CSV table of C-alpha atoms in Angstrom, one decimal:
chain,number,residue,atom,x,y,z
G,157,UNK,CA,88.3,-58.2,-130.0
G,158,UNK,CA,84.8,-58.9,-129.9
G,159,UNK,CA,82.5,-58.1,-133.3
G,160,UNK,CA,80.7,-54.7,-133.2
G,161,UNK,CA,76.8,-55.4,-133.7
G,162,UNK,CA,75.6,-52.9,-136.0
G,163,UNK,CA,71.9,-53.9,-135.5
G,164,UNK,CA,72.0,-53.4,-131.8
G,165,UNK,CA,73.6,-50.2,-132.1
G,166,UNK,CA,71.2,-48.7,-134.7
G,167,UNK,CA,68.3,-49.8,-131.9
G,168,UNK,CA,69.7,-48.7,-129.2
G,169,UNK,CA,70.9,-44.9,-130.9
G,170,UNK,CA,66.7,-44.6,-131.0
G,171,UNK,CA,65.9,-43.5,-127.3
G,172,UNK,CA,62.2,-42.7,-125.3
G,173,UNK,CA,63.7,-38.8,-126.3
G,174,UNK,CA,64.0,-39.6,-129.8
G,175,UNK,CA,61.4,-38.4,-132.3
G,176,UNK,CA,61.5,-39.8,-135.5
G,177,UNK,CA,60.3,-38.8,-138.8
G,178,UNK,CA,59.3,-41.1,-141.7
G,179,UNK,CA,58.5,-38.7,-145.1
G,180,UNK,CA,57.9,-40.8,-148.3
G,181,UNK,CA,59.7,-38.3,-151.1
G,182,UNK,CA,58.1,-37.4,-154.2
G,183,UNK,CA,58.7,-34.5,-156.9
G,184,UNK,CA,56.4,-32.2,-156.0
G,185,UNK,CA,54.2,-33.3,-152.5
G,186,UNK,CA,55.8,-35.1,-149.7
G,187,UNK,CA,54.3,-36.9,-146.7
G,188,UNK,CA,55.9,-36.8,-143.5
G,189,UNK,CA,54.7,-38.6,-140.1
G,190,UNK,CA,56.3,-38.2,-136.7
G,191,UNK,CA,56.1,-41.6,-134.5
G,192,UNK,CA,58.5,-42.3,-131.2
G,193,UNK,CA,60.7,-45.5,-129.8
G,194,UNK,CA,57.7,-47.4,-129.3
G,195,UNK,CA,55.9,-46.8,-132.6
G,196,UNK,CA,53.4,-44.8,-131.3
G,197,UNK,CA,52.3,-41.5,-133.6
G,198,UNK,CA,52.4,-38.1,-132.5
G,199,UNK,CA,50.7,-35.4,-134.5
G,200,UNK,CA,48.9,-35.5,-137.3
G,201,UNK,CA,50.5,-36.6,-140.7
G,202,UNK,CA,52.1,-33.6,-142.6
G,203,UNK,CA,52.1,-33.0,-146.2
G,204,UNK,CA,54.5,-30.3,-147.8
G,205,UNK,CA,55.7,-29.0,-150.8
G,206,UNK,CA,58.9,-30.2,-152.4
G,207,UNK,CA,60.7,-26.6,-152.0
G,208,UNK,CA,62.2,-24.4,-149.3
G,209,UNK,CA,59.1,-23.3,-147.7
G,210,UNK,CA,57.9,-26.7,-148.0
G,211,UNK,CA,60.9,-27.6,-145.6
G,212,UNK,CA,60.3,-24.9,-143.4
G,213,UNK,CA,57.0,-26.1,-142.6
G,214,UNK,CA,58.2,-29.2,-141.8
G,215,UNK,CA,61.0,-28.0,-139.4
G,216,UNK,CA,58.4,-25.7,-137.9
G,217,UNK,CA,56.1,-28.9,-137.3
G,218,UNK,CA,59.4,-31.0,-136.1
G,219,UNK,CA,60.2,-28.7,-133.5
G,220,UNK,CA,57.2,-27.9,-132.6
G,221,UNK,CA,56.5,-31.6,-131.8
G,222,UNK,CA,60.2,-31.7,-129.5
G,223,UNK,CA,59.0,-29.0,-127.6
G,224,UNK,CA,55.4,-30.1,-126.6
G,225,UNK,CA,56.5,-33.6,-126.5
G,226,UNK,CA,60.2,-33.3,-124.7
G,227,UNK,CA,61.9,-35.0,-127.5
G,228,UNK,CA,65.5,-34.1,-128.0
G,229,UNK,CA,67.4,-36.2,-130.3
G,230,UNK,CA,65.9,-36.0,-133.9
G,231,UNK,CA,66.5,-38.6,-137.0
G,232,UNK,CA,64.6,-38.3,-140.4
G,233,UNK,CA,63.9,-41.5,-142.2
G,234,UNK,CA,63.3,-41.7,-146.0
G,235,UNK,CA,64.3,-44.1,-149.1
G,236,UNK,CA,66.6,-43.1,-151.6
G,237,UNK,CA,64.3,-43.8,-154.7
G,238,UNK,CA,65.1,-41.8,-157.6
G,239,UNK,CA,66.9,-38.4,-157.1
G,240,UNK,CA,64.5,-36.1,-155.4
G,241,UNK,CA,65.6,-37.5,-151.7
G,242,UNK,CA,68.9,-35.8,-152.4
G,243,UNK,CA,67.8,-31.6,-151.9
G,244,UNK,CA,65.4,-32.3,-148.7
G,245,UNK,CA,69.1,-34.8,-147.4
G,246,UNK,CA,71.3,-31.8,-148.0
G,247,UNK,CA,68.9,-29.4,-146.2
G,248,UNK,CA,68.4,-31.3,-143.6
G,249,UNK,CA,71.9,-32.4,-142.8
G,250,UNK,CA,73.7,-28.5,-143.8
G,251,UNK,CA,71.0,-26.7,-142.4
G,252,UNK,CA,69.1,-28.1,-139.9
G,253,UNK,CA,71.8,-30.4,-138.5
G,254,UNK,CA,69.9,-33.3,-138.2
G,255,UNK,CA,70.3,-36.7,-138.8
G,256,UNK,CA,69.1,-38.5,-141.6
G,257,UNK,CA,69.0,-42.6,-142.3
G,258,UNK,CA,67.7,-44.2,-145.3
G,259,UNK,CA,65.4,-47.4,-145.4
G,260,UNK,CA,65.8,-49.9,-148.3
G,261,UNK,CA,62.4,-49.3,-150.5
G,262,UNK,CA,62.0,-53.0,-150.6
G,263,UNK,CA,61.5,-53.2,-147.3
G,264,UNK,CA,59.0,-50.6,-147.1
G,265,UNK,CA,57.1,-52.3,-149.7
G,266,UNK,CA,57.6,-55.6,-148.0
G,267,UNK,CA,56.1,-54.2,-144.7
G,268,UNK,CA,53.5,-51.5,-145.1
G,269,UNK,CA,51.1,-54.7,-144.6
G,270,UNK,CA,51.6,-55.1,-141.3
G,271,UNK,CA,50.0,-52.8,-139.7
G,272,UNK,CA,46.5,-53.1,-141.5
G,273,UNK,CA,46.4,-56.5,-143.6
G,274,UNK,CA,45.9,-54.6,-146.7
G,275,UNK,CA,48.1,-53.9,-150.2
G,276,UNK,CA,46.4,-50.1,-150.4
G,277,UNK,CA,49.4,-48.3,-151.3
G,278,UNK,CA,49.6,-44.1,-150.3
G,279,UNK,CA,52.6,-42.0,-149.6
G,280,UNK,CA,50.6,-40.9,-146.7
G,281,UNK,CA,50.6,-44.6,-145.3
G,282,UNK,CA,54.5,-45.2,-146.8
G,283,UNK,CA,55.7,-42.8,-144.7
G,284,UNK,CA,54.7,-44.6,-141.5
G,285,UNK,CA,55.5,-47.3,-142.6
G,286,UNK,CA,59.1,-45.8,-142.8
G,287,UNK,CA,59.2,-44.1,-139.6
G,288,UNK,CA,58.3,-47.5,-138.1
G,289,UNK,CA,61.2,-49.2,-139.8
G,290,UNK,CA,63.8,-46.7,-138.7
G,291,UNK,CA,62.4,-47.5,-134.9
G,292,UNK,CA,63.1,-50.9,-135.5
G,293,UNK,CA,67.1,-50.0,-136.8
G,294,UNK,CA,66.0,-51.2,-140.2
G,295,UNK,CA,68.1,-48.2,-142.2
G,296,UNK,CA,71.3,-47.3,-143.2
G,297,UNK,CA,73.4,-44.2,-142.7
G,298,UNK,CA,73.2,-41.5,-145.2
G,299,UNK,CA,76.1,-40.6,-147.7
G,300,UNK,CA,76.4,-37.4,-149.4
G,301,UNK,CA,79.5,-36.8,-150.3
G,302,UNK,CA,80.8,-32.6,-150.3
G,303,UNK,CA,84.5,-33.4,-151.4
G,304,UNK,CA,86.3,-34.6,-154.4
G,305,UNK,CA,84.1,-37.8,-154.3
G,306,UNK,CA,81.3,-35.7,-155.4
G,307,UNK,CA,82.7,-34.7,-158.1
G,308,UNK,CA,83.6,-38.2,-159.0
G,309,UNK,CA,80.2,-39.6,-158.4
G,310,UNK,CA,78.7,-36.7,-160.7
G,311,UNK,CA,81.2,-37.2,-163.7
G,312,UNK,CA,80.3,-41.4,-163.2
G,313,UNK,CA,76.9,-40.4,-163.7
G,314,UNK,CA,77.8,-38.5,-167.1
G,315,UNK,CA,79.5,-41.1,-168.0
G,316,UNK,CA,77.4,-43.5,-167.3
G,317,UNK,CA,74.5,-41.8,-169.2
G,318,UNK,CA,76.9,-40.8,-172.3
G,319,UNK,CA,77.9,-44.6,-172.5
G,320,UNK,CA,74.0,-45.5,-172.4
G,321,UNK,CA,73.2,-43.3,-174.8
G,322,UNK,CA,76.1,-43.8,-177.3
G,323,UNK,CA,75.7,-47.8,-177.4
G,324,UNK,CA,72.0,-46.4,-178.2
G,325,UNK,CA,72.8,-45.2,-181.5
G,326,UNK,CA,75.3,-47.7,-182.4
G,327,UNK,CA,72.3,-49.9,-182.0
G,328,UNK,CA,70.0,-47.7,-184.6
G,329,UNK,CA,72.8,-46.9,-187.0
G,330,UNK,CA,73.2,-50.9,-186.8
G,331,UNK,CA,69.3,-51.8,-187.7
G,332,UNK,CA,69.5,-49.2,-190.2
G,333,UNK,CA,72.5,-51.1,-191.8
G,334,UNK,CA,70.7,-54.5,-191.4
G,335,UNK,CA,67.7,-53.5,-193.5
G,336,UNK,CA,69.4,-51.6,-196.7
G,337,UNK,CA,73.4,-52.8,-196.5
G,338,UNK,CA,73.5,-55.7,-193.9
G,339,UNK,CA,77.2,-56.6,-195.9
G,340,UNK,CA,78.7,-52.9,-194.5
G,341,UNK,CA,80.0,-55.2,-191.1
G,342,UNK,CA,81.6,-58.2,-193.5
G,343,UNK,CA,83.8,-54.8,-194.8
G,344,UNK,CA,84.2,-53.5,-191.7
G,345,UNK,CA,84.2,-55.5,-188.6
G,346,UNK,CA,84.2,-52.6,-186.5
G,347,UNK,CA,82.7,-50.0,-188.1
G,348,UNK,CA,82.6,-47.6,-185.2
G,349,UNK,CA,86.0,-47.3,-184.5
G,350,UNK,CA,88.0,-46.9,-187.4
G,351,UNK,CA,88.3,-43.3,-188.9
G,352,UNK,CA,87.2,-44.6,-192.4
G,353,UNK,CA,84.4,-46.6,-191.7
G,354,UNK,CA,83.5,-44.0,-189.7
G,355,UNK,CA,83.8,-41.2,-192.5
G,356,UNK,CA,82.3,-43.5,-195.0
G,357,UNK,CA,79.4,-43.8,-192.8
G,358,UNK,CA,78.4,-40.3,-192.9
G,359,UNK,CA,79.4,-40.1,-196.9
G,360,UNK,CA,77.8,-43.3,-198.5
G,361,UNK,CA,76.9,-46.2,-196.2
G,362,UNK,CA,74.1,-47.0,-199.1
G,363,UNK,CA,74.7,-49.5,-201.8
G,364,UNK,CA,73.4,-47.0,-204.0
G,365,UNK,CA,75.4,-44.1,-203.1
G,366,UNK,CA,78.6,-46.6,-203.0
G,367,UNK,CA,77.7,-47.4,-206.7
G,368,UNK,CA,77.3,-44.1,-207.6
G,369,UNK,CA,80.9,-42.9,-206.4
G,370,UNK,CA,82.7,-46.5,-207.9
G,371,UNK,CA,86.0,-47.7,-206.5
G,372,UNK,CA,87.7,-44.4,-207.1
G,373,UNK,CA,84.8,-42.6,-205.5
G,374,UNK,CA,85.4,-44.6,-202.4
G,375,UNK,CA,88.9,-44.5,-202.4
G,376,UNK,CA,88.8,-40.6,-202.4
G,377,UNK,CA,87.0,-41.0,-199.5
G,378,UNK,CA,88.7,-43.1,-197.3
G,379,UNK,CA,91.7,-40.7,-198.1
G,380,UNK,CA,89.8,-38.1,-196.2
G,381,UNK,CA,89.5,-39.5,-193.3
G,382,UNK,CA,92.7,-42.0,-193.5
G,383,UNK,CA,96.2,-40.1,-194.6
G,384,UNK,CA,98.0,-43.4,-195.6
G,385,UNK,CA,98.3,-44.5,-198.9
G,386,UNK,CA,96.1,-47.9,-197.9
G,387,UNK,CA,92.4,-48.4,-199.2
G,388,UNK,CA,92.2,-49.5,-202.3
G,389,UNK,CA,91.3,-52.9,-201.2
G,390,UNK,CA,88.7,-51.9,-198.7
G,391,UNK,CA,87.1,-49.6,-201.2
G,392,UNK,CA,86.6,-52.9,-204.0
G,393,UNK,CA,85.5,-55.1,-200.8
G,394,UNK,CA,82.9,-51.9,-200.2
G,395,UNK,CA,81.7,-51.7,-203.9
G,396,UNK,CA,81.8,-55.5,-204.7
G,397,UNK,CA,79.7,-55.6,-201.4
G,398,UNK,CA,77.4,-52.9,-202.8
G,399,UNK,CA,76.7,-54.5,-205.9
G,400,UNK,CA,75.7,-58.1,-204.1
G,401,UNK,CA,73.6,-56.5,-201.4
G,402,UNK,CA,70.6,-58.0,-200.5
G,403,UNK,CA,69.3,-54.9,-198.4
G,404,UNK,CA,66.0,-53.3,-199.9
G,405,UNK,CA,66.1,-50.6,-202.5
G,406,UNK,CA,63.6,-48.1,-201.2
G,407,UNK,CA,63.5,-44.9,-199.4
G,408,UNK,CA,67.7,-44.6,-199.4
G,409,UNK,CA,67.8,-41.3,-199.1
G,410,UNK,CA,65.7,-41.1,-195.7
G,411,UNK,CA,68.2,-43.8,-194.4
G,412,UNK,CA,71.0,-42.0,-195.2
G,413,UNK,CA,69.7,-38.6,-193.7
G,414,UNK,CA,69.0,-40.6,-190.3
G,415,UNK,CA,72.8,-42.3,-190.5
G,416,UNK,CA,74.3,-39.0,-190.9
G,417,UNK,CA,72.3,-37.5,-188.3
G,418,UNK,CA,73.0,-40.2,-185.9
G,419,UNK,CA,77.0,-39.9,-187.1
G,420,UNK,CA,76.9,-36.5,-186.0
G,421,UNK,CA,75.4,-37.3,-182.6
G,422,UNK,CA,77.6,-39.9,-182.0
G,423,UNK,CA,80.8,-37.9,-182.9
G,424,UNK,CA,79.8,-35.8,-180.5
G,425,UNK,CA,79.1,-38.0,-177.7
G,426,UNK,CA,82.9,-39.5,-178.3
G,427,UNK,CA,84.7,-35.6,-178.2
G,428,UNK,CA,82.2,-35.4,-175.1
G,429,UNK,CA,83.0,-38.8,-173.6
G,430,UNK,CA,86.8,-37.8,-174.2
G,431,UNK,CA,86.7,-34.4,-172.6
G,432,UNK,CA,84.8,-36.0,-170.1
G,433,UNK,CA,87.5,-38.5,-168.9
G,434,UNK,CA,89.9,-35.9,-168.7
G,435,UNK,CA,88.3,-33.9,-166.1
G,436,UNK,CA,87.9,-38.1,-164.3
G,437,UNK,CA,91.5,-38.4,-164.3
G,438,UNK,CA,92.3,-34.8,-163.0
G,439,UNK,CA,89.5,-35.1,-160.1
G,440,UNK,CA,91.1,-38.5,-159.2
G,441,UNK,CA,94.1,-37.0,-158.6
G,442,UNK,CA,93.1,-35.1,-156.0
G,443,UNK,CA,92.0,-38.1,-153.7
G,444,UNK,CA,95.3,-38.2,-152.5
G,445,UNK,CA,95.2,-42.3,-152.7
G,446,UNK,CA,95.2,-42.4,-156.7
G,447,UNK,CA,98.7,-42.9,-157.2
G,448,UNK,CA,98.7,-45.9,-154.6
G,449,UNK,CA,95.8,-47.7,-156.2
G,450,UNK,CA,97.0,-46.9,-160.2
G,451,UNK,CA,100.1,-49.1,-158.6
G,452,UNK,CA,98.0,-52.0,-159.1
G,453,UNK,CA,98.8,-54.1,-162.3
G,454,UNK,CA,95.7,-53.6,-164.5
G,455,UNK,CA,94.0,-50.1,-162.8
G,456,UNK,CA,93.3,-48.3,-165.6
G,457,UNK,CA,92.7,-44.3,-164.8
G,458,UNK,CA,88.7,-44.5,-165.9
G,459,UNK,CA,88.2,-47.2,-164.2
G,460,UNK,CA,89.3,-46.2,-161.0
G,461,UNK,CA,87.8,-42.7,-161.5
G,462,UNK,CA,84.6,-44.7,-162.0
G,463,UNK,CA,85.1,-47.1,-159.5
G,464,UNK,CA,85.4,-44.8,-156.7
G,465,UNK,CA,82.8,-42.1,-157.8
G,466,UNK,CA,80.0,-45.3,-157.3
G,467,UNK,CA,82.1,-46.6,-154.2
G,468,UNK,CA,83.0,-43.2,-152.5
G,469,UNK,CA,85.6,-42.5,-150.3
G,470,UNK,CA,87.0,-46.2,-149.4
G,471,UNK,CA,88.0,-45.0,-145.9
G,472,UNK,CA,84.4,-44.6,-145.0
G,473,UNK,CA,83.9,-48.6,-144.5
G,474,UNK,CA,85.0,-50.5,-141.3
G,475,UNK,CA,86.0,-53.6,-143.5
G,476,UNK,CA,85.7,-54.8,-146.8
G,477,UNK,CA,82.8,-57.0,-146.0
G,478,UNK,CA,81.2,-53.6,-145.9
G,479,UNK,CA,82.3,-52.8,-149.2
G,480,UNK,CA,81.1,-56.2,-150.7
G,481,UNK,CA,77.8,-55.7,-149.6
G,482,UNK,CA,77.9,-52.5,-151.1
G,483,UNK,CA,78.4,-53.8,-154.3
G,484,UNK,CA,75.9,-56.4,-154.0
G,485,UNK,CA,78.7,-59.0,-153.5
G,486,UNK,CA,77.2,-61.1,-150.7
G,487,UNK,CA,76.6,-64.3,-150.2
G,488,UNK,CA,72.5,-65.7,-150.0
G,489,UNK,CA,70.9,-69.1,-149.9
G,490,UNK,CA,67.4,-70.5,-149.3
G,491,UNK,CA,67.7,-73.4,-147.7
G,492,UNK,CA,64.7,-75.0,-145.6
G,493,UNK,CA,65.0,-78.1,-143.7
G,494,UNK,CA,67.0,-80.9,-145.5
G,495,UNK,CA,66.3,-78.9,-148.8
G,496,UNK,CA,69.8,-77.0,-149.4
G,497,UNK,CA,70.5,-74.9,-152.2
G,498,UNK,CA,73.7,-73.3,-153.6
G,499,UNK,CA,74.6,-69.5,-152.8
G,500,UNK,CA,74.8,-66.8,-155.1
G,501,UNK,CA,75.4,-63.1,-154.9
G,502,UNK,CA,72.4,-60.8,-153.4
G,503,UNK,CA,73.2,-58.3,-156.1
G,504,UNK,CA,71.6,-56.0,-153.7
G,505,UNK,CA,73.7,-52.7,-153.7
G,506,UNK,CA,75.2,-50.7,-156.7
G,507,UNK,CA,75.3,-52.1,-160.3
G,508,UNK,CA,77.1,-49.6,-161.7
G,509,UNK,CA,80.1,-50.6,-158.9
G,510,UNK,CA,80.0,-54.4,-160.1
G,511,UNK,CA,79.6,-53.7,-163.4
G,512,UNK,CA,83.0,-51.2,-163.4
G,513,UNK,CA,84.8,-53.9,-161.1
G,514,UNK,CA,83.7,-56.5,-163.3
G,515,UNK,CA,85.7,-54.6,-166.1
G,516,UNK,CA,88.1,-54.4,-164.5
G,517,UNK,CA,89.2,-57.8,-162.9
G,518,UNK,CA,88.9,-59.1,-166.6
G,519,UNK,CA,91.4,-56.7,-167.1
G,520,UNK,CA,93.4,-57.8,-164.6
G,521,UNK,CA,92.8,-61.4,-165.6
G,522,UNK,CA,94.5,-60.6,-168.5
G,523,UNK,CA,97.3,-58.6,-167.0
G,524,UNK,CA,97.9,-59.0,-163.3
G,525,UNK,CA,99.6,-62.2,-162.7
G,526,UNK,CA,98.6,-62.6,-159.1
G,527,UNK,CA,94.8,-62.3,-160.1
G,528,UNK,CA,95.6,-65.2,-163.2
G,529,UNK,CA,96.7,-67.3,-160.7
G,530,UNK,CA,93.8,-66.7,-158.3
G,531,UNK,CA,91.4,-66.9,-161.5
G,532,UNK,CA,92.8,-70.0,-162.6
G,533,UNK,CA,93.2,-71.7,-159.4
G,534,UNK,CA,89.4,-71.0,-158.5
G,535,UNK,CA,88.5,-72.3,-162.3
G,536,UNK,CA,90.5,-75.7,-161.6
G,537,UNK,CA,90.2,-76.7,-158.2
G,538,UNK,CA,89.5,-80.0,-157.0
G,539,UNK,CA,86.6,-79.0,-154.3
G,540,UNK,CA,84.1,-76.8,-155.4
G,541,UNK,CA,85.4,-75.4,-159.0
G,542,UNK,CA,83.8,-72.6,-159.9
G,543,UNK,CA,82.2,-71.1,-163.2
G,544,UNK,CA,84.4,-68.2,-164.8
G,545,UNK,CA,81.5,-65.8,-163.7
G,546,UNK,CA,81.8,-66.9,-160.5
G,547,UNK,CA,85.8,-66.5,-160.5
G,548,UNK,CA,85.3,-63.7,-162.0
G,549,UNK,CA,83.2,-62.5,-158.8
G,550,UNK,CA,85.8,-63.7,-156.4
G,551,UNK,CA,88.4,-61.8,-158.3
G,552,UNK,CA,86.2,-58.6,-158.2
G,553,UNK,CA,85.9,-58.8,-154.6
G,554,UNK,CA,90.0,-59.1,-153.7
G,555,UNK,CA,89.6,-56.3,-155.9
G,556,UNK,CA,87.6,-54.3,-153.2
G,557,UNK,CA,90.1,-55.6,-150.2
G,558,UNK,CA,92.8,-54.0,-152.8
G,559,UNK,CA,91.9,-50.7,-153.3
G,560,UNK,CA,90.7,-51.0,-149.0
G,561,UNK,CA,93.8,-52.1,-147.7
G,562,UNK,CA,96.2,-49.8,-149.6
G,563,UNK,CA,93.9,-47.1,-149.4
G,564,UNK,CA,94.0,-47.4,-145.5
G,565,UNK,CA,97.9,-47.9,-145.1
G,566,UNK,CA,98.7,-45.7,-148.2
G,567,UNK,CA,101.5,-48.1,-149.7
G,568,UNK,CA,102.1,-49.1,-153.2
G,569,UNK,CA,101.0,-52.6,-154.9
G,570,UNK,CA,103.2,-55.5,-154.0
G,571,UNK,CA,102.4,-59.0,-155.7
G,572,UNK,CA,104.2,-61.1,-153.2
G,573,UNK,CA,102.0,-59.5,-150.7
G,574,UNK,CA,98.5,-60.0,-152.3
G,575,UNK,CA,97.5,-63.1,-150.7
G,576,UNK,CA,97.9,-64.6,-147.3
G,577,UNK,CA,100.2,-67.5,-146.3
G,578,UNK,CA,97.1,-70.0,-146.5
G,579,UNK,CA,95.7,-69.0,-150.0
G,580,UNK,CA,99.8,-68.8,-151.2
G,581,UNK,CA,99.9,-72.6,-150.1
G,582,UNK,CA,96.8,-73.2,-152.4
G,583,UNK,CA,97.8,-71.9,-155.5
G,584,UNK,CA,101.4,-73.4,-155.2
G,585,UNK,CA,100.0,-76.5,-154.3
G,586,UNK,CA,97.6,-76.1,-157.7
């Protein structure tokens, strides 16, 4: 079968009738200008207001232009950059019915030159240079999901900024600790996830309060939050810590305000974080391919969720190259002449998707035995070993082809089946 040329058919969807719209988004003003196949403007540039009569006017001025001009195919052209793309998308695609592409921002900013030799920079100018880019077949089809993938991709995002935000006070409770009771994390290596540490860090986490309650004092603490008749040894670690501290001695009672305040926030994040998951794992049910994919040895539920909220509905992609370069997964050089250099990963698409895949094929180092083997193998062969970064890359992307291929012919996980005849010969032969 011979290989489908997505360039060619991106140039050749733009016709003679095709008008095409470039509009650089912004929050509150937006440019639009309106050029055809060849590149050649029509109309003058349009600036509107980010709101509904704002996309009116445009509409007015887009059809307007079809039916002076003849045009009858229309495609709007914009870059995703930050979230304010999303509303005029929607409209455009629900309402109007017409299509919009995406160009990479990059791009734009690596060609607005062109056309006058000159690094001025306007939203006015951007969005030619946009509309000029889609002529070319320089975009990428749009994807807003309305399904259950939507509500995955929303409750990533939550997630994503909950996780950002806890590891934020973690950090400040942390440099807190370092300056008055740096010895708190020789007692309690992980301090935010045991129930006493926790408790003790909202009640004392000062040598002076510590002092001030004694061994008993901290005892009755940890009892609180731990109903085990265990602490005694942690609380004369915790007070014979105190009493050797090397953190200063000033403005204690400010410090411990601000840990107790950030205590609070953080319990609140992790209730929030909880509840949060929960509503994950129910919405991934609804995909209909869950239970095929949680087949895999090592899928945890929340990654999953998380994994397919950034990736979207897997059936969307023709292959799974398609899904690596989603991710960011493919392969670049710069080689010139007899200079060669090694290849890397463009990391060019989502970071949130290889940084939830990369959790996840450690995972699956640990537990899937298929995905050992593969990780070792790559780790210890005789041509061309590779870093455990590297492996670790590798295993990520027959991660992708996993949750592709069993998505598409909705079967369960089978180790025997994971790797082809070629690769099986490779490992046995390691």
């Amino acid at each position: 079968m011979k290989k489908k040329n997505h360039s060619n058919e991106k140039i050749e969807a733009i016709t003679f009738k095709t008008l095409i719209v470039g509009v650089d988004i912004a929050k509150h003003n937006q440019w639009a200008r309106f050029v055809d196949c060849r590149g050649i403007e029509h109309n003058k540039a349009l600036k509107f207001e980010n709101n509904r009569n704002g996309f009116n006017t445009i509409l007015t001025r887009i059809y307007e232009i079809c039916k002076n001009e003849d045009f009858n195919k229309i495609i709007v052209g914009m870059e995703p950059t930050g979230h304010y793309w999303k509303a005029f998308a929607n409209f455009l695609l629900k309402q109007a019915k017409i299509t919009v592409v995406l160009v990479n921002p990059y791009h734009t900013k690596k060609a607005k030159e062109l056309d006058d030799n000159s690094q001025t920079k306007s939203d006015k100018k951007d969005a030619l240079t946009i509309a000029r880019l889609v002529k070319d077949g320089r975009y990428f089809e749009t994807y807003l999901p309305h399904d259950v993938y939507a509500e995955l991709r929303g409750l990533t995002t939550s997630r994503h900024s909950m996780n950002k935000r806890k590891k934020s006070i973690v950090n400040t409770i942390t440099a807190v600790l370092d300056e008055y009771f740096p010895e708190f994390i020789s007692v309690f290596k992980h301090p935010f996830k045991g129930k006493a540490s926790m408790h003790l860090l909202k009640v004392c986490p000062i040598p002076k309060f510590i002092l001030e309650l004694g061994e008993e004092g901290v005892l009755e603490e940890i009892k609180k939050a731990v109903k085990k008749t265990v602490g005694r040894k942690k609380a004369a670690q915790l007070v014979a810590a105190a009493q050797d501290s090397i953190g200063v001695d000033y403005g204690e009672y400010a410090a411990r305000f601000k840990i107790q305040q950030l205590m609070e926030e953080l319990e609140l994040i992790i209730s929030q974080l909880a509840a949060l998951e929960a509503e994950m794992e129910e919405a991934l049910k609804k995909t209909e391919i869950s239970e095929y994919l949680l087949s895999i040895d090592g899928m945890g539920v929340v990654s999953l969720a998380t994994c397919l909220g950034e990736l979207g509905n897997p059936l969307r992609f023709e292959d799974t190259r398609q899904m690596s370069r989603f991710a960011g997964y493919n392969l670049i050089e710069d080689s010139s002449g007899k200079n060669k250099s090694g290849t890397c990963i463009s990391k060019r698409g989502r970071k949130n998707l290889r940084s939830v895949l990369y959790q996840i094929s450690l995972t699956m180092v640990a537990t899937n035995q298929e995905m050992r083997k593969l990780y070792d193998y790559l780790k210890t062969r005789e041509n061309n070993p590779l870093k455990k970064m590297q492996a670790l890359v590798v295993v990520s992307k027959k991660v992708l082809t996993l949750i592709f291929t069993l998505s598409k012919k909705k079967v369960y996980y089978e180790g025997e089946r994971v790797f082809g005849s070629y690769r099986k010969s490779q490992l046995q032969a390691a």
